[in-house]
XYZ file of C-alpha atoms in Angstrom:
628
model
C 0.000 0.000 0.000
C 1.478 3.357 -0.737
C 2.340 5.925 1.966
C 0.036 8.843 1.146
C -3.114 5.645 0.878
C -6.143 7.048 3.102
C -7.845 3.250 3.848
C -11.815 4.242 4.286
C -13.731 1.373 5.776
C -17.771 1.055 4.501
C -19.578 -1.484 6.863
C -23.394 -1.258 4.948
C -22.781 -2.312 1.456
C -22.238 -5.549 1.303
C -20.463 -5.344 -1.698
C -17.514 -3.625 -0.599
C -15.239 -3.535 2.406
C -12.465 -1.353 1.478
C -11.523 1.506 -0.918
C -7.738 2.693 -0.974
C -7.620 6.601 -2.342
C -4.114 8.286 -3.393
C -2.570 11.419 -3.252
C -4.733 14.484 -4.274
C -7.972 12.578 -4.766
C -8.329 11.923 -1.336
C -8.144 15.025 0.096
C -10.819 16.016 -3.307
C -13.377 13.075 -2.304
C -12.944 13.134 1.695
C -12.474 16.832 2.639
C -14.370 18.862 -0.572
C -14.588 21.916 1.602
C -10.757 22.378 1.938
C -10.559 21.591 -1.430
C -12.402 24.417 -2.515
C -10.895 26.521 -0.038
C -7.639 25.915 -1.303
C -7.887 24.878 -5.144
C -8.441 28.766 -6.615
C -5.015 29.683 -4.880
C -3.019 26.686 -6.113
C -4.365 27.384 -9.429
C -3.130 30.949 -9.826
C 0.633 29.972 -8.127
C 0.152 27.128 -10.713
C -0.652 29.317 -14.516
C 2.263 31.685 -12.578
C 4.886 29.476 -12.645
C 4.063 27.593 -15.860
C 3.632 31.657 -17.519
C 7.285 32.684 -16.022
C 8.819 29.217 -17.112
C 7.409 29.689 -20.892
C 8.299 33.259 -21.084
C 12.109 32.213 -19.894
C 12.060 29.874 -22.607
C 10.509 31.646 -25.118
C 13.143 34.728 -24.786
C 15.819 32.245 -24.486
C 15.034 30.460 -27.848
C 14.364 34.256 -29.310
C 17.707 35.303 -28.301
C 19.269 31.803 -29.646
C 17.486 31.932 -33.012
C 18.035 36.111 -33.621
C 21.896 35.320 -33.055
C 22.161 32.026 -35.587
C 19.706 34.385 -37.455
C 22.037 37.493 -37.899
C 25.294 34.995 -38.372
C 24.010 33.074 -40.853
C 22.945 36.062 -42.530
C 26.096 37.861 -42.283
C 27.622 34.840 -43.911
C 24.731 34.578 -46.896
C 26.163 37.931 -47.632
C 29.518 37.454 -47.663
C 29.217 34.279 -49.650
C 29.953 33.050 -52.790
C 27.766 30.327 -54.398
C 29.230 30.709 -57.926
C 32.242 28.872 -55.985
C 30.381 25.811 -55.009
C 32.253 22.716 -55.653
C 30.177 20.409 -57.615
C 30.137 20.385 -61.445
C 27.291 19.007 -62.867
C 28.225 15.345 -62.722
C 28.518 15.629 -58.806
C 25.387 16.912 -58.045
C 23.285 13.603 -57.880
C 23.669 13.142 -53.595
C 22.704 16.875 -53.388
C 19.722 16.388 -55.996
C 18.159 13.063 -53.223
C 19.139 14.960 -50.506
C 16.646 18.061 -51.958
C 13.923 15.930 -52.784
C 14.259 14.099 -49.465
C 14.084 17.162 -47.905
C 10.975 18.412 -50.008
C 9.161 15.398 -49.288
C 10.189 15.395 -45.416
C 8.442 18.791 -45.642
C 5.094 17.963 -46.885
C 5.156 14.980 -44.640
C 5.650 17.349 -41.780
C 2.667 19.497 -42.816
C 0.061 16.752 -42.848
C 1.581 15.036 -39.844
C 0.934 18.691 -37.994
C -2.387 19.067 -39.275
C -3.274 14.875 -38.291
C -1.760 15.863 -34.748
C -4.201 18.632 -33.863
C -6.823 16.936 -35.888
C -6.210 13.701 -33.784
C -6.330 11.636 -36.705
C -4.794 7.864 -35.513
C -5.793 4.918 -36.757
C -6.035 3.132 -33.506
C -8.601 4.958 -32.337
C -10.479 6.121 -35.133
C -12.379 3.481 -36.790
C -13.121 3.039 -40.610
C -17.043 4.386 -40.945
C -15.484 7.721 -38.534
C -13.556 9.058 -41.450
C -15.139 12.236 -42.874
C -13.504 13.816 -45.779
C -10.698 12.863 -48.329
C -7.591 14.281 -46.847
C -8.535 12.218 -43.403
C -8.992 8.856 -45.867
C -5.487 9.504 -48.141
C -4.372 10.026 -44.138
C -5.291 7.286 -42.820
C -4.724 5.006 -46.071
C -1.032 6.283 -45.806
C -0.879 4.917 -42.577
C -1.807 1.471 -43.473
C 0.324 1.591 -46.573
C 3.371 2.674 -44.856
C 3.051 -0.202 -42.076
C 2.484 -3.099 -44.529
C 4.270 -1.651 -47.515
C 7.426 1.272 -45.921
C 8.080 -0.098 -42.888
C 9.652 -3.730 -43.589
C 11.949 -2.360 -46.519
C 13.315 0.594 -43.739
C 13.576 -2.277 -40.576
C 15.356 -4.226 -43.386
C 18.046 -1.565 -44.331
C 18.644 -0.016 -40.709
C 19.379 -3.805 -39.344
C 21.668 -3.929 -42.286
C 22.824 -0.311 -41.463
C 23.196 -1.578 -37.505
C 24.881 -4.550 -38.486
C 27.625 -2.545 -40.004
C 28.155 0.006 -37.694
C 28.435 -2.785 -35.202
C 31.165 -4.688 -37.149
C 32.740 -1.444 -37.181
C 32.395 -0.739 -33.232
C 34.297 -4.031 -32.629
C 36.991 -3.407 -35.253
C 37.434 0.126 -33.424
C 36.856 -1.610 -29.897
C 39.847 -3.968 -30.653
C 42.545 -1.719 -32.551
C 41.822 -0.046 -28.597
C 42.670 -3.566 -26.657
C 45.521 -3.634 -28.807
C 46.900 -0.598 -28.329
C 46.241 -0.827 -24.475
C 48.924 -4.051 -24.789
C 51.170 -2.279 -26.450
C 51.192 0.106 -23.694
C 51.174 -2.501 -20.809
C 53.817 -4.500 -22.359
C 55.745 -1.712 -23.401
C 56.082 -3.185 -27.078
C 58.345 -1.393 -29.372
C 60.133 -1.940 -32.270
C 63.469 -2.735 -31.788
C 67.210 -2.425 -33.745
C 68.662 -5.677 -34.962
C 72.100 -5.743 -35.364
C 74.744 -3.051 -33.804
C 73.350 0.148 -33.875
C 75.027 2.943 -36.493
C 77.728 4.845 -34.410
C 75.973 8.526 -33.806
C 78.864 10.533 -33.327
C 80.222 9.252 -36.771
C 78.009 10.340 -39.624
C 80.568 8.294 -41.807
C 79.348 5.221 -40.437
C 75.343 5.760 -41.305
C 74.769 5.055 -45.232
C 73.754 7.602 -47.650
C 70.026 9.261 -47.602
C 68.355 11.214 -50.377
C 65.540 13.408 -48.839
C 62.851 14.668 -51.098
C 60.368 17.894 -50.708
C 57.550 17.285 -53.006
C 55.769 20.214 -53.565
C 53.634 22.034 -55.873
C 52.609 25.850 -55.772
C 54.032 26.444 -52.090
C 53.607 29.696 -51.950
C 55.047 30.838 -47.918
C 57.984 28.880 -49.189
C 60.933 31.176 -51.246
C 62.470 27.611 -52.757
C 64.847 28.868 -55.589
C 66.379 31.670 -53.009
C 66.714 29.150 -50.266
C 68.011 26.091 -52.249
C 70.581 28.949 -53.335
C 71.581 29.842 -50.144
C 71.946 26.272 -48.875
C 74.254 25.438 -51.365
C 76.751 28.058 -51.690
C 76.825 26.979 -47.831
C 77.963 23.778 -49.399
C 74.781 21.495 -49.041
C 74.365 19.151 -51.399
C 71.390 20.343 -52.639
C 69.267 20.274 -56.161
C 65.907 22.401 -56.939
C 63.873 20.620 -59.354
C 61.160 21.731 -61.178
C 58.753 19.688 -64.087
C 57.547 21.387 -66.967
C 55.291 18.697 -67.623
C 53.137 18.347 -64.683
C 51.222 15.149 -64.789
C 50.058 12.932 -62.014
C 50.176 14.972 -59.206
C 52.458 14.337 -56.424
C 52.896 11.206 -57.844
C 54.187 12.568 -60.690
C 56.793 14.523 -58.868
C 58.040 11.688 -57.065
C 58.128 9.094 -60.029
C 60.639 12.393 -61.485
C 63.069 12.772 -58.978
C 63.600 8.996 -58.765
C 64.413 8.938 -62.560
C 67.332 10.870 -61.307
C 70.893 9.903 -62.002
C 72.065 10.871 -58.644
C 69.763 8.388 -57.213
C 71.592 5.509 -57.630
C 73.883 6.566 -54.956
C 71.625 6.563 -51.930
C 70.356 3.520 -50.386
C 67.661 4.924 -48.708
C 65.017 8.254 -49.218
C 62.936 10.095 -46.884
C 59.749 11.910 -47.978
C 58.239 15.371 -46.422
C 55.508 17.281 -47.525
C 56.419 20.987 -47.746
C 54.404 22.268 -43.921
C 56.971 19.470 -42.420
C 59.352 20.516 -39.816
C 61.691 17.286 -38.700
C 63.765 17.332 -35.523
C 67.813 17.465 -36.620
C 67.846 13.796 -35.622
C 65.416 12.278 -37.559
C 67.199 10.268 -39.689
C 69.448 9.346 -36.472
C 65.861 7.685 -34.810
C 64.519 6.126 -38.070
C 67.170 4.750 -40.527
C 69.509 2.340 -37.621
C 65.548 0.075 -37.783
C 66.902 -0.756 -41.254
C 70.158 -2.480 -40.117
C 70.218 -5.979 -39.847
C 66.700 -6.498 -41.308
C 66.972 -6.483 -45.249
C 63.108 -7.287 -45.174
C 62.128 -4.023 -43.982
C 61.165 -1.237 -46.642
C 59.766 1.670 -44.670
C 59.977 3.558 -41.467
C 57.003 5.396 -40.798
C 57.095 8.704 -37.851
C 54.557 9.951 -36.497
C 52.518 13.524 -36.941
C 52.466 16.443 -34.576
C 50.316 19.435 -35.400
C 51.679 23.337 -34.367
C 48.194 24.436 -34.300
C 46.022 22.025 -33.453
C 44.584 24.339 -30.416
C 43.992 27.326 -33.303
C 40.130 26.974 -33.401
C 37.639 23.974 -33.213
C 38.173 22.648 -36.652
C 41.896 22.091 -35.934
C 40.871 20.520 -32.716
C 38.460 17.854 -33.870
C 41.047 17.259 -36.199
C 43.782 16.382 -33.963
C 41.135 13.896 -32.313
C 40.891 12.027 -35.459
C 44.636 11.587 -36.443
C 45.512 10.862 -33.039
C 43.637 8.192 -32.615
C 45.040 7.267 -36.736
C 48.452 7.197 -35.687
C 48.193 5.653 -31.852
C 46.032 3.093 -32.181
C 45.220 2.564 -36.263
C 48.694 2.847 -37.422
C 50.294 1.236 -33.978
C 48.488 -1.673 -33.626
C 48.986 -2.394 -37.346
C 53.003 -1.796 -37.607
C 53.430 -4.155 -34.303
C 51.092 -7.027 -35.280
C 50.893 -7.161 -38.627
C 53.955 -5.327 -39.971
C 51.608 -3.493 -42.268
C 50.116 0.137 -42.325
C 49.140 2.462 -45.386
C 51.867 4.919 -45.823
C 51.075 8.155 -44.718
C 52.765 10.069 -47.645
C 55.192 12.064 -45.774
C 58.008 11.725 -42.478
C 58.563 8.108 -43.773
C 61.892 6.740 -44.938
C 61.832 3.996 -47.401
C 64.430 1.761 -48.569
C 65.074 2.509 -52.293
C 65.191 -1.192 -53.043
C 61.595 -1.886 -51.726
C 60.233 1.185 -54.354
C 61.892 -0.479 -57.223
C 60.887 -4.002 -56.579
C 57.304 -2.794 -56.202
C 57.317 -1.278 -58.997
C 57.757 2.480 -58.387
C 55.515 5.496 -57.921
C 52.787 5.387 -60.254
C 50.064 7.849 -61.204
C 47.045 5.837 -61.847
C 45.378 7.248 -58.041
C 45.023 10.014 -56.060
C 46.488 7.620 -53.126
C 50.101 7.142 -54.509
C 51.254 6.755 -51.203
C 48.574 3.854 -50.015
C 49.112 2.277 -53.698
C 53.008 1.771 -53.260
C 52.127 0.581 -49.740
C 49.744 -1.935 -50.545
C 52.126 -3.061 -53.748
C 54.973 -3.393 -51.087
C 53.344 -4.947 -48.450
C 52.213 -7.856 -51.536
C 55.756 -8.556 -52.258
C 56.383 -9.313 -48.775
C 58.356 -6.258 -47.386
C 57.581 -5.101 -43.872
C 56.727 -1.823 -42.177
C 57.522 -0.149 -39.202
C 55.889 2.414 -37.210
C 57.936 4.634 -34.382
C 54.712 6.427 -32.609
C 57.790 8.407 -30.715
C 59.482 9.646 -33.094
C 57.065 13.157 -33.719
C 57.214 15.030 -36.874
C 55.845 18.871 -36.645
C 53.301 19.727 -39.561
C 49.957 21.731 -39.815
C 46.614 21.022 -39.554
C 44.120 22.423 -42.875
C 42.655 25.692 -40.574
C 39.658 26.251 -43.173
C 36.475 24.006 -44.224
C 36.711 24.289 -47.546
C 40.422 23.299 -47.503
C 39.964 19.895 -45.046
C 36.673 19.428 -46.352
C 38.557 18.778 -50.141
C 41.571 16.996 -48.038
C 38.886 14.483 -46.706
C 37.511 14.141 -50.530
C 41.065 12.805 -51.673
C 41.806 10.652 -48.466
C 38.367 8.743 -49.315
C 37.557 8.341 -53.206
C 41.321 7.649 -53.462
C 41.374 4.275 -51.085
C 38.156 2.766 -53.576
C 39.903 3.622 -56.771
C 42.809 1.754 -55.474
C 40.389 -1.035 -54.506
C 39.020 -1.586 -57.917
C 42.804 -1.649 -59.279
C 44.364 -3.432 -56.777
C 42.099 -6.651 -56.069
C 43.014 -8.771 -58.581
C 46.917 -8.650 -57.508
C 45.644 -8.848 -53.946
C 43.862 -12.185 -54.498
C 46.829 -13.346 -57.029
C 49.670 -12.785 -54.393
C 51.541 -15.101 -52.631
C 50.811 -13.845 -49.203
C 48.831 -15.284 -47.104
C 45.312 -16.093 -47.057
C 45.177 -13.785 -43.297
C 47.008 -11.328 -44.821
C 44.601 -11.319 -47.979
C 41.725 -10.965 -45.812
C 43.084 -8.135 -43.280
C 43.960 -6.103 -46.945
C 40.195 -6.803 -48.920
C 38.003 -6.679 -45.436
C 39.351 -4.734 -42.923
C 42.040 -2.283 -44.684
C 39.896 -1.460 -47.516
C 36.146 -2.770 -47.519
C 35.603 -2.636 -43.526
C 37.451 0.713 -42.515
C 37.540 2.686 -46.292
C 33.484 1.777 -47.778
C 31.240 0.490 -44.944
C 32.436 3.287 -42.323
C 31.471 6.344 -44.411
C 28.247 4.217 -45.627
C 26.649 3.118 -42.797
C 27.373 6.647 -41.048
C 26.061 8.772 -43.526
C 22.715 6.202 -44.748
C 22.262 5.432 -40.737
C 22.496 9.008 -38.833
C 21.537 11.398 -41.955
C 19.036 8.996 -44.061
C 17.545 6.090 -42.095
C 17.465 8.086 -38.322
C 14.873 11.259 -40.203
C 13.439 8.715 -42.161
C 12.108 6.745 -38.675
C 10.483 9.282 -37.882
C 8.281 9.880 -40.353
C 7.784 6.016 -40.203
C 7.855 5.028 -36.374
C 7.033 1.516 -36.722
C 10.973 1.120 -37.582
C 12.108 3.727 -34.969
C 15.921 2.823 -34.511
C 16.744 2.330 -30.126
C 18.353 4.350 -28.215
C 21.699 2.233 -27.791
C 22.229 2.765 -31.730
C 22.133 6.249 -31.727
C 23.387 7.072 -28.416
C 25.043 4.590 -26.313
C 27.249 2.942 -28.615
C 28.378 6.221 -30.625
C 29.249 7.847 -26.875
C 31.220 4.740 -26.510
C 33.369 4.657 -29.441
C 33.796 8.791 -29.522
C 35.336 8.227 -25.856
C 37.777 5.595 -27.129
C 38.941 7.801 -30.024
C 39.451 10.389 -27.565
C 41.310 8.280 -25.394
C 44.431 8.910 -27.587
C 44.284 12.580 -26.737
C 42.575 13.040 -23.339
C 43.151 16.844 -23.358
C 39.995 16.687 -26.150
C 37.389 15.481 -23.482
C 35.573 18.642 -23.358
C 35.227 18.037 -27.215
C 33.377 14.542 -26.655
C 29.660 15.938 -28.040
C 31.044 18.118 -30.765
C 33.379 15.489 -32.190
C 30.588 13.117 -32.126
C 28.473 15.506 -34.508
C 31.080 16.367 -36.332
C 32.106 13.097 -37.022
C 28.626 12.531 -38.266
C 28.437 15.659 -40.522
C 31.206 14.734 -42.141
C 29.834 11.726 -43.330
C 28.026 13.081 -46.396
C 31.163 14.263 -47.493
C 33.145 11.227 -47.038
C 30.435 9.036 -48.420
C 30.242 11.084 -51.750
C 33.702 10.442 -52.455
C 33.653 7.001 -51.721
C 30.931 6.490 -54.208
C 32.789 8.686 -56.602
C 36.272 6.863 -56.035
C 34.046 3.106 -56.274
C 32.311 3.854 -59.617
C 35.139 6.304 -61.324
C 33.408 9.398 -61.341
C 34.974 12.686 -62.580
C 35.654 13.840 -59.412
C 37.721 10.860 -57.925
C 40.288 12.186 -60.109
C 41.226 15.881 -58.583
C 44.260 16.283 -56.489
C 43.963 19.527 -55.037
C 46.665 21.008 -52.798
C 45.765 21.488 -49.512
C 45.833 25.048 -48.259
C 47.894 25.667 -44.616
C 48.905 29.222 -43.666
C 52.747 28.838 -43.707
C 52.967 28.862 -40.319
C 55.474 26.174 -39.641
C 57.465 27.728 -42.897
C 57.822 31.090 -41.535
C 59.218 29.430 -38.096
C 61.173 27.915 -39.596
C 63.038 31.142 -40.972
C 62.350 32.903 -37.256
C 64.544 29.594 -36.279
C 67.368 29.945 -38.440
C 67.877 33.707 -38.241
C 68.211 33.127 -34.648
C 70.463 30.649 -34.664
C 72.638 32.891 -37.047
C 72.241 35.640 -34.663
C 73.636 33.442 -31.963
C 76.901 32.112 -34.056
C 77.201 35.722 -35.399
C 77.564 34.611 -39.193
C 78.158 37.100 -41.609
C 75.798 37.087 -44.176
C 76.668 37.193 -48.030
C 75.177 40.134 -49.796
C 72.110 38.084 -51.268
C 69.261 38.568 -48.847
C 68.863 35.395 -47.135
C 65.481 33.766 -47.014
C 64.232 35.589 -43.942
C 64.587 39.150 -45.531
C 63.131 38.735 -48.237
C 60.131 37.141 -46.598
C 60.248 40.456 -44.798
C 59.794 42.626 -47.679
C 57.251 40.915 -49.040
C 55.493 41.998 -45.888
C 56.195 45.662 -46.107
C 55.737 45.697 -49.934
C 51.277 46.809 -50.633
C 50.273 43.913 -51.981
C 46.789 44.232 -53.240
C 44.485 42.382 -51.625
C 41.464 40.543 -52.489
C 38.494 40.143 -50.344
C 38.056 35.768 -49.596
C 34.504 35.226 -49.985
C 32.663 32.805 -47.287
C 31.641 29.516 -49.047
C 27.785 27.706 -48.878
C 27.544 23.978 -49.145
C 24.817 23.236 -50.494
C 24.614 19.386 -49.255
C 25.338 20.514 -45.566
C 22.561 23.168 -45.796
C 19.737 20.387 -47.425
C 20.669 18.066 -44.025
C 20.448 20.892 -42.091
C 17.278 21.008 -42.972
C 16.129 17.711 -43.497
C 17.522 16.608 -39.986
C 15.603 19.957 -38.258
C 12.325 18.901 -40.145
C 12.714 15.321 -38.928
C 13.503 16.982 -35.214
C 10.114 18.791 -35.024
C 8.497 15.607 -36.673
C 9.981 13.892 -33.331
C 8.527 16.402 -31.146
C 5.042 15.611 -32.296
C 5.546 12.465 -30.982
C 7.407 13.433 -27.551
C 10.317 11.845 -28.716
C 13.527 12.225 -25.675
C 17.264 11.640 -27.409
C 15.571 11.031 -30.708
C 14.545 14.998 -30.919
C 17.787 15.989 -29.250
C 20.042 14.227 -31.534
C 18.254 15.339 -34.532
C 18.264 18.683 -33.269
C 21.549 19.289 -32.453
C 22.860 17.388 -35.471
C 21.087 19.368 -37.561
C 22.965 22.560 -35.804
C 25.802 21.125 -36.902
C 25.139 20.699 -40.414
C 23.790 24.231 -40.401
C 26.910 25.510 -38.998
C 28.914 23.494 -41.733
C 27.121 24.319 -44.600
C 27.095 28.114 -43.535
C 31.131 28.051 -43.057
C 31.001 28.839 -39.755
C 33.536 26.636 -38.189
C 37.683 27.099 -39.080
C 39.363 29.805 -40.327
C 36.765 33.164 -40.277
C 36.675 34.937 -42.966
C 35.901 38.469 -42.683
């Protein structure tokens, strides 16, 4: 019996003997004269507090909604459509996601009008109905639950399926990584290590600078400087510029002064290696002829500039920690990263070079090595500085390349995969989990499950998805990426939506890299704001300053970075971008939110809600670099 029970005992009828009353309706039924006394007052405190709570919320949500307002229209005006990055043969995803939307739209109307209308078909029966729009209604609602809802149970239990593969890939790259760490596994130096005083004793190594339109970087006057300083140093530059970086690579190995190094290590232009790189990375090739590449590990100057860069550094932490870790110690495999490596020159030749035919040349020579049976190392101590993509529109056509490129390579590379003479484990770890499992189903099932399927559910709540799919298990596995870099905590909720945004983009160039489109074909440079480049020359003139060189009467790099400064360049005003794909999520994933409020839906709305916030503040290019 419950505490606040008031037990009444009736002795005449002889039909019953006791009657239990709760809470409020016992003071209603037993004392009505206190309750009418009383009621009026409670009442007014009642419509008080409920009046004061509404108007807090509706001036909060006024204030919220005027500021996204006036920044979002700001931005309208200072962008640029004209710029939008889809030709014509790219515009199919953005075309569903706009009908989608359009469709989501209407279905919102009629499921407002069918709320206050209280149209349901459980409790309205057949010979009730009055007028057509209540039938099409109601025979939408039978159609959709014989009819919609099996094919969209089917697909999200595919979609589930998937992302729960996935979630124990992730969940064990993590329980390998913790072993590495408990056991302290690391690679070790066969063989007597090189003698580091003695830079006679270590073997010769060619170190290449691929670059192409660097523009912070003053190459000709510095490669000019370095060697009338008596480096051994050669400035190349193709007048045929064909396949990319690849292109550049496959160029300087054609070289005649290659043949006298044994070993070359790559850097991308932003790159800033400690003076004893070489010193950490090259003695791991001693004493094991079967290894061809020594892989470092990234370190970002600015990954605390804004929240773009931050989110970033979440992701590649947890790439190079756990991904590329667990990989190099247990399998002796990893994709290259394309830059702070050192490869033996031997292992590029018998794998047949650098070759042009993807966007991915450093994953292509990796997976070509790795099938004629030369091993990989990966030194997760051995830090190389470098710089984070500050901008959207610069990481978001990064991302493009890093995904379409991996399924071209598929589609060119399985036949020699399933041809080798590795193993049938090592076959399977390349076509399942390097390429199929962690290059197409990841970007699939997280852009058809969160951005498709999820707004779709609730226009269709007979295949509602659970809370543990969209909630519990995404929490999870965003706290185990972040594990890698535990300052990022704070960032747990805005890397998980982020993660999720960029999904569309990831899965458009997955589909594009799969099927060949036009667009798995760019290689676009991505954009960094020179800031490890110009500390570098604040680093060197210091360290002249210090050993009080005299300076020849050239200007050195550092002074004529200087007067480019002073000299009144004219400059033109950078125009805010729109995505247009971002903005028709935004959208469609707000629609589906209010759709969910209809039906009092708790994380459903909230996810929806704030997801679609974060699509909004995508597409609207209001996250990186500001542009002013």
């Amino acid at each position: 019996m419950a505490p606040n029970s008031v037990v009444v005992t009736i002795e005449k009828p002889n039909n019953i003997s006791l009657v239990e009353l709760n809470g409020s309706e016992s003071e209603s039924l037993l004392f009505p004269e206190k309750q009418k006394a009383v009621s009026p007052k409670q009442f007014t405190w009642f419509l008080f507090l409920k009046a004061q709570r509404a108007f807090s919320c509706l001036s909060w949500l006024a204030m919220a909604f005027k500021t996204m307002f006036v920044s979002a229209k700001k931005r309208i005006e200072l962008s640029d459509v004209s710029e939008e990055e889809e030709p014509r043969n790219r515009g199919r995803l953005y075309r569903f996601i706009k009908a989608f939307l359009f469709i989501s739209i209407a279905a919102l109307v009629i499921e407002v009008v069918a709320y206050f209308q209280k149209w349901n078909l459980n409790l309205i029966q057949p010979w009730e109905v009055q007028g057509l729009v209540q039938w099409s209604y109601m025979a939408w609602l039978s159609f959709r639950v014989d009819y919609i809802a099996p094919l969209v149970i089917t697909l999200s239990n595919f979609c589930v399926v998937l992302f729960l593969i996935q979630s124990l890939d992730r969940f064990i790259l993590c329980i390998g990584c913790f072993w590495i760490k408990y056991k302290n596994l690391k690679p070790k130096i066969d063989g007597a290590a090189y003698d580091v005083e003695d830079s006679a004793s270590f073997p010769m190594v060619l170190v290449q600078i691929p670059m192409c339109n660097e523009r912070e970087l003053l190459i000709q006057d510095e490669v000019s400087d370095w060697r009338q300083k008596g480096v051994n140093i050669v400035y190349r530059h193709r007048l045929i510029r064909t396949g990319y970086k690849a292109g550049n690579l496959k160029s300087a190995m054609s070289c005649d002064y290659v043949k006298d190094y044994e070993f070359v290590a790559i850097f991308d232009a932003d790159f800033q290696p400690n003076s004893d790189f070489l010193k950490q990375t090259i003695p791991h090739f001693k004493g094991n002829p079967e290894l061809g590449l020594v892989q470092a590990r990234w370190s970002f100057v600015n990954k605390d500039e804004n929240l773009l860069t931050r989110l970033q550094n979440i992701n590649l932490c947890f790439h190079f920690e756990v991904e590329q870790q667990v990989n190099g110690v247990f399998l002796n495999f990893f994709g290259f990263n394309g830059t702070a490596g050192v490869w033996r020159i031997k292992a590029l030749e018998d794998s047949g070079g650098w070759l042009e035919r993807t966007t991915v040349e450093d994953m292509d020579i990796a997976v070509r090595a790795h099938l004629n049976g030369w091993k990989f190392v990966f030194l997760n101590d051995v830090k190389v500085l470098c710089e984070l993509p500050e901008s959207y529109e610069a990481y978001k056509k990064q991302q493009h390349r890093w995904h379409s490129g991996p399924m071209q390579l598929f589609r060119l590379c399985l036949p020699a995969i399933l041809t080798s003479k590795i193993s049938i484990l090592k076959k399977a770890n390349l076509i399942f989990l390097f390429f199929l499992l962690r290059k197409l189903i990841l970007p699939f099932y997280s852009f058809t499950l969160f951005c498709i399927i999820l707004p779709l559910t609730m226009f269709i709540p007979e295949s509602e998805l659970p809370i543990w799919v969209i909630c519990y298990v995404p929490i999870f596995m965003s706290l185990l990426n972040i594990l890698p870099s535990p300052k990022s905590f704070p960032f747990l909720v805005p890397y998980l939506l982020f993660e999720n945004t960029m999904s569309v983009t990831k899965f458009n160039a997955m589909v594009s890299g799969l099927f060949q489109l036009g667009s798995a074909y760019e290689w676009v440079v991505t954009k960094k704001t020179g800031r490890s480049s110009e500390s570098d020359l604040l680093a060197l003139a210091e360290r002249e300053e210090k050993m009080q060189l005299h300076r020849r009467n050239s200007e050195s790099g550092l002074e004529l970075l200087s007067k480019l400064k002073e000299e009144k360049i004219p400059v033109t005003r950078k125009r805010n971008r729109l995505y247009r794909k971002e903005l028709a999520l935004a959208f469609l994933l707000l629609t589906a939110a209010a759709r969910s409020l209809l039906s009092a839906h708790g994380v459903h709305f909230y996810f929806l809600l704030f997801q679609g916030l974060s699509f909004l503040v995508m597409g609207l290019d209001l996250i990186g670099e500001q542009v002013s």
